[in-house]
Every structure is written in structure tokens, then in C-alpha cells.
JSON list of C-alpha atoms in Angstrom, two decimals:
[
{"chain": "Q", "resi": 1398, "resn": "THR", "atom": "CA", "xyz": [4.41, -31.20, -6.31]},
{"chain": "Q", "resi": 1399, "resn": "TYR", "atom": "CA", "xyz": [2.19, -27.67, -5.59]},
{"chain": "Q", "resi": 1400, "resn": "ALA", "atom": "CA", "xyz": [0.21, -29.41, -3.15]},
{"chain": "Q", "resi": 1401, "resn": "ASP", "atom": "CA", "xyz": [3.47, -30.32, -1.33]},
{"chain": "Q", "resi": 1402, "resn": "ARG", "atom": "CA", "xyz": [4.40, -26.77, -1.17]},
{"chain": "Q", "resi": 1403, "resn": "ALA", "atom": "CA", "xyz": [1.10, -24.51, -1.00]},
{"chain": "Q", "resi": 1404, "resn": "GLU", "atom": "CA", "xyz": [1.42, -23.92, 2.63]},
{"chain": "Q", "resi": 1405, "resn": "TYR", "atom": "CA", "xyz": [5.14, -22.77, 2.15]},
{"chain": "Q", "resi": 1406, "resn": "LEU", "atom": "CA", "xyz": [4.44, -20.92, -1.03]},
{"chain": "Q", "resi": 1407, "resn": "LYS", "atom": "CA", "xyz": [1.40, -19.22, 0.70]},
{"chain": "Q", "resi": 1408, "resn": "LYS", "atom": "CA", "xyz": [3.68, -18.19, 2.98]},
{"chain": "Q", "resi": 1409, "resn": "ALA", "atom": "CA", "xyz": [6.22, -16.82, 1.18]},
{"chain": "Q", "resi": 1410, "resn": "VAL", "atom": "CA", "xyz": [4.03, -14.60, -0.98]},
{"chain": "Q", "resi": 1411, "resn": "SER", "atom": "CA", "xyz": [2.58, -13.35, 2.38]},
{"chain": "Q", "resi": 1412, "resn": "LYS", "atom": "CA", "xyz": [5.78, -12.41, 3.78]},
{"chain": "Q", "resi": 1413, "resn": "ARG", "atom": "CA", "xyz": [6.69, -10.50, 0.50]},
{"chain": "Q", "resi": 1414, "resn": "ARG", "atom": "CA", "xyz": [3.20, -8.44, 0.55]},
{"chain": "Q", "resi": 1415, "resn": "LYS", "atom": "CA", "xyz": [4.24, -7.41, 4.17]},
{"chain": "Q", "resi": 1416, "resn": "ARG", "atom": "CA", "xyz": [7.65, -6.31, 3.08]},
{"chain": "Q", "resi": 1417, "resn": "ILE", "atom": "CA", "xyz": [6.70, -4.40, -0.02]},
{"chain": "Q", "resi": 1418, "resn": "LYS", "atom": "CA", "xyz": [3.94, -2.64, 1.91]},
{"chain": "Q", "resi": 1419, "resn": "GLU", "atom": "CA", "xyz": [6.52, -1.47, 4.61]},
{"chain": "Q", "resi": 1420, "resn": "MET", "atom": "CA", "xyz": [8.74, -0.76, 1.75]},
{"chain": "Q", "resi": 1421, "resn": "LEU", "atom": "CA", "xyz": [6.26, 1.49, 0.49]},
{"chain": "Q", "resi": 1422, "resn": "ILE", "atom": "CA", "xyz": [4.71, 3.42, 3.90]},
{"chain": "Q", "resi": 1423, "resn": "GLU", "atom": "CA", "xyz": [8.64, 4.30, 4.03]},
{"chain": "Q", "resi": 1424, "resn": "TYR", "atom": "CA", "xyz": [8.94, 5.20, 1.11]},
{"chain": "Q", "resi": 1425, "resn": "LYS", "atom": "CA", "xyz": [6.31, 7.38, 1.19]},
{"chain": "Q", "resi": 1426, "resn": "GLY", "atom": "CA", "xyz": [7.37, 8.85, 4.69]},
{"chain": "Q", "resi": 1427, "resn": "GLY", "atom": "CA", "xyz": [6.08, 6.58, 7.06]},
{"chain": "Q", "resi": 1428, "resn": "LYS", "atom": "CA", "xyz": [2.93, 8.82, 8.72]},
{"chain": "Q", "resi": 1429, "resn": "CYS", "atom": "CA", "xyz": [-0.21, 9.83, 7.39]},
{"chain": "Q", "resi": 1430, "resn": "SER", "atom": "CA", "xyz": [0.02, 12.97, 5.21]},
{"chain": "Q", "resi": 1431, "resn": "ILE", "atom": "CA", "xyz": [-3.33, 14.09, 7.37]},
{"chain": "Q", "resi": 1432, "resn": "CYS", "atom": "CA", "xyz": [-3.24, 13.39, 10.83]},
{"chain": "Q", "resi": 1433, "resn": "GLY", "atom": "CA", "xyz": [0.71, 12.20, 10.96]},
{"chain": "Q", "resi": 1434, "resn": "TYR", "atom": "CA", "xyz": [-0.37, 8.65, 12.66]},
{"chain": "Q", "resi": 1435, "resn": "LYS", "atom": "CA", "xyz": [2.62, 6.65, 12.62]},
{"chain": "Q", "resi": 1436, "resn": "LYS", "atom": "CA", "xyz": [2.22, 3.64, 14.86]},
{"chain": "Q", "resi": 1437, "resn": "TYR", "atom": "CA", "xyz": [1.15, 0.69, 13.22]},
{"chain": "Q", "resi": 1438, "resn": "SER", "atom": "CA", "xyz": [2.20, -0.29, 9.36]},
{"chain": "Q", "resi": 1439, "resn": "GLY", "atom": "CA", "xyz": [-1.07, -2.11, 9.05]},
{"chain": "Q", "resi": 1440, "resn": "ALA", "atom": "CA", "xyz": [-3.31, 0.92, 9.58]},
{"chain": "Q", "resi": 1441, "resn": "PHE", "atom": "CA", "xyz": [-1.99, 2.45, 6.21]},
{"chain": "Q", "resi": 1442, "resn": "ASP", "atom": "CA", "xyz": [-3.65, 2.47, 3.09]},
{"chain": "Q", "resi": 1443, "resn": "LEU", "atom": "CA", "xyz": [-2.07, 4.34, -0.32]},
{"chain": "Q", "resi": 1444, "resn": "HIS", "atom": "CA", "xyz": [-4.96, 6.35, -1.33]},
{"chain": "Q", "resi": 1445, "resn": "HIS", "atom": "CA", "xyz": [-4.78, 7.11, -4.88]},
{"chain": "Q", "resi": 1446, "resn": "VAL", "atom": "CA", "xyz": [-5.09, 11.12, -5.63]},
{"chain": "Q", "resi": 1447, "resn": "ASP", "atom": "CA", "xyz": [-6.23, 10.88, -8.98]},
{"chain": "Q", "resi": 1448, "resn": "ASP", "atom": "CA", "xyz": [-8.82, 7.56, -9.72]},
{"chain": "Q", "resi": 1449, "resn": "SER", "atom": "CA", "xyz": [-8.18, 7.91, -13.54]},
{"chain": "Q", "resi": 1450, "resn": "THR", "atom": "CA", "xyz": [-4.41, 7.88, -13.51]},
{"chain": "Q", "resi": 1451, "resn": "LYS", "atom": "CA", "xyz": [-4.81, 3.95, -11.20]},
{"chain": "Q", "resi": 1452, "resn": "GLU", "atom": "CA", "xyz": [-3.28, 1.00, -13.03]},
{"chain": "Q", "resi": 1453, "resn": "PHE", "atom": "CA", "xyz": [-3.94, -1.24, -9.97]},
{"chain": "Q", "resi": 1454, "resn": "GLY", "atom": "CA", "xyz": [-5.05, -1.43, -6.68]},
{"chain": "Q", "resi": 1455, "resn": "LEU", "atom": "CA", "xyz": [-2.17, -1.34, -3.71]},
{"chain": "Q", "resi": 1456, "resn": "GLY", "atom": "CA", "xyz": [-3.86, -3.90, -1.79]},
{"chain": "Q", "resi": 1457, "resn": "ALA", "atom": "CA", "xyz": [-2.73, -7.46, -1.08]},
{"chain": "Q", "resi": 1458, "resn": "LYS", "atom": "CA", "xyz": [-2.63, -8.28, -5.06]},
{"chain": "Q", "resi": 1459, "resn": "GLY", "atom": "CA", "xyz": [-0.96, -5.14, -5.79]},
{"chain": "Q", "resi": 1460, "resn": "LEU", "atom": "CA", "xyz": [1.71, -6.05, -3.76]},
{"chain": "Q", "resi": 1461, "resn": "THR", "atom": "CA", "xyz": [2.70, -9.19, -5.57]},
{"chain": "Q", "resi": 1462, "resn": "ARG", "atom": "CA", "xyz": [4.31, -6.89, -8.41]},
{"chain": "Q", "resi": 1463, "resn": "SER", "atom": "CA", "xyz": [7.43, -5.94, -8.70]},
{"chain": "Q", "resi": 1464, "resn": "TRP", "atom": "CA", "xyz": [9.39, -3.26, -6.05]},
{"chain": "Q", "resi": 1465, "resn": "GLU", "atom": "CA", "xyz": [9.23, -0.87, -9.21]},
{"chain": "Q", "resi": 1466, "resn": "LYS", "atom": "CA", "xyz": [6.34, -0.86, -10.44]},
{"chain": "Q", "resi": 1467, "resn": "SER", "atom": "CA", "xyz": [4.65, -0.97, -6.82]},
{"chain": "Q", "resi": 1468, "resn": "LYS", "atom": "CA", "xyz": [6.81, 2.08, -6.63]},
{"chain": "Q", "resi": 1469, "resn": "LYS", "atom": "CA", "xyz": [5.76, 3.88, -9.75]},
{"chain": "Q", "resi": 1470, "resn": "GLU", "atom": "CA", "xyz": [2.21, 2.95, -8.71]},
{"chain": "Q", "resi": 1471, "resn": "ALA", "atom": "CA", "xyz": [2.72, 4.44, -5.26]},
{"chain": "Q", "resi": 1472, "resn": "ASP", "atom": "CA", "xyz": [4.09, 7.76, -6.76]},
{"chain": "Q", "resi": 1473, "resn": "LYS", "atom": "CA", "xyz": [0.18, 8.18, -7.92]},
{"chain": "Q", "resi": 1474, "resn": "CYS", "atom": "CA", "xyz": [-1.03, 8.06, -4.33]},
{"chain": "Q", "resi": 1475, "resn": "VAL", "atom": "CA", "xyz": [-1.11, 9.43, -1.06]},
{"chain": "Q", "resi": 1476, "resn": "LEU", "atom": "CA", "xyz": [-0.23, 7.54, 2.17]},
{"chain": "Q", "resi": 1477, "resn": "VAL", "atom": "CA", "xyz": [-3.04, 7.79, 5.16]},
{"chain": "Q", "resi": 1478, "resn": "CYS", "atom": "CA", "xyz": [-4.16, 5.61, 7.70]},
{"chain": "Q", "resi": 1479, "resn": "ALA", "atom": "CA", "xyz": [-7.18, 4.04, 7.50]},
{"chain": "Q", "resi": 1480, "resn": "THR", "atom": "CA", "xyz": [-9.35, 6.17, 9.33]},
{"chain": "Q", "resi": 1481, "resn": "CYS", "atom": "CA", "xyz": [-8.30, 9.40, 7.50]},
{"chain": "Q", "resi": 1482, "resn": "HIS", "atom": "CA", "xyz": [-8.84, 7.38, 4.23]},
{"chain": "Q", "resi": 1483, "resn": "ARG", "atom": "CA", "xyz": [-12.33, 6.03, 4.87]},
{"chain": "Q", "resi": 1484, "resn": "GLU", "atom": "CA", "xyz": [-12.97, 9.76, 5.73]},
{"chain": "Q", "resi": 1485, "resn": "ILE", "atom": "CA", "xyz": [-11.43, 11.00, 2.22]},
{"chain": "Q", "resi": 1486, "resn": "HIS", "atom": "CA", "xyz": [-13.85, 8.54, 0.73]},
{"chain": "Q", "resi": 1487, "resn": "GLY", "atom": "CA", "xyz": [-16.75, 9.40, 3.17]},
{"chain": "Q", "resi": 1488, "resn": "GLY", "atom": "CA", "xyz": [-16.27, 13.41, 2.14]},
{"chain": "Q", "resi": 1489, "resn": "ILE", "atom": "CA", "xyz": [-15.20, 14.59, 5.77]},
{"chain": "Q", "resi": 1490, "resn": "THR", "atom": "CA", "xyz": [-11.59, 14.91, 5.07]},
{"chain": "Q", "resi": 1491, "resn": "GLN", "atom": "CA", "xyz": [-9.87, 16.48, 2.27]},
{"chain": "Q", "resi": 1492, "resn": "LEU", "atom": "CA", "xyz": [-6.25, 15.43, 1.30]},
{"chain": "Q", "resi": 1493, "resn": "PRO", "atom": "CA", "xyz": [-3.81, 18.80, 2.18]},
{"chain": "Q", "resi": 1494, "resn": "LYS", "atom": "CA", "xyz": [-3.42, 20.86, -0.66]},
{"chain": "Q", "resi": 1495, "resn": "ALA", "atom": "CA", "xyz": [0.17, 20.34, -1.42]},
{"chain": "Q", "resi": 1496, "resn": "THR", "atom": "CA", "xyz": [-0.57, 16.54, -2.69]}
]
């Protein structure tokens, strides 16, 4: 039953989300596009350049989708570290012109 396998399934989903995030980080260049940070994958966010094109967020729930769908959504994003991401939303930092 599901109850018997619940913990196993939760761990499997968590492992898959982490693997997809690692693949997306590598796909997007492996470092913050603003400051160059590249130490810890948990510190990265994918920031949508144009919110009007956003089909879904690439947070934990977004990472349950297929690799192809995740990659297609990531193509609308720029890889930034958490600090730069917060500064973008705070109006302190801007994205590089090339994005």
C-alpha cells in the first residue's frame, strides 16, 4: 500500500528533484551569471527574465516535471545565486544586458 511505501516514495521524489536541479545548474553554466558564485548548488535559483513567459516555477514542485519541460522552462531563466536573486527582486542589482 501507499502507506507502506510513503517514506521510500518521498525520498525518491526528493532525490529526483535534487538531480534535476543539478542538471539544470550545469545546463545553465554552473555559476551565478552576475557575481560568478559557484560553490554550493543549494544556493542557486533560476530567475525568469520575463515573468509573462513563465509557465511554472522551477522551485521544488517544478522540479517534478520531465527533464525536457524543466529545460524548456530554464531556457526562459538566468542562473543566479540566492543573494543576487534577492537583490534583483529588491531593485539593487540588475541582470547583465546579454540575457
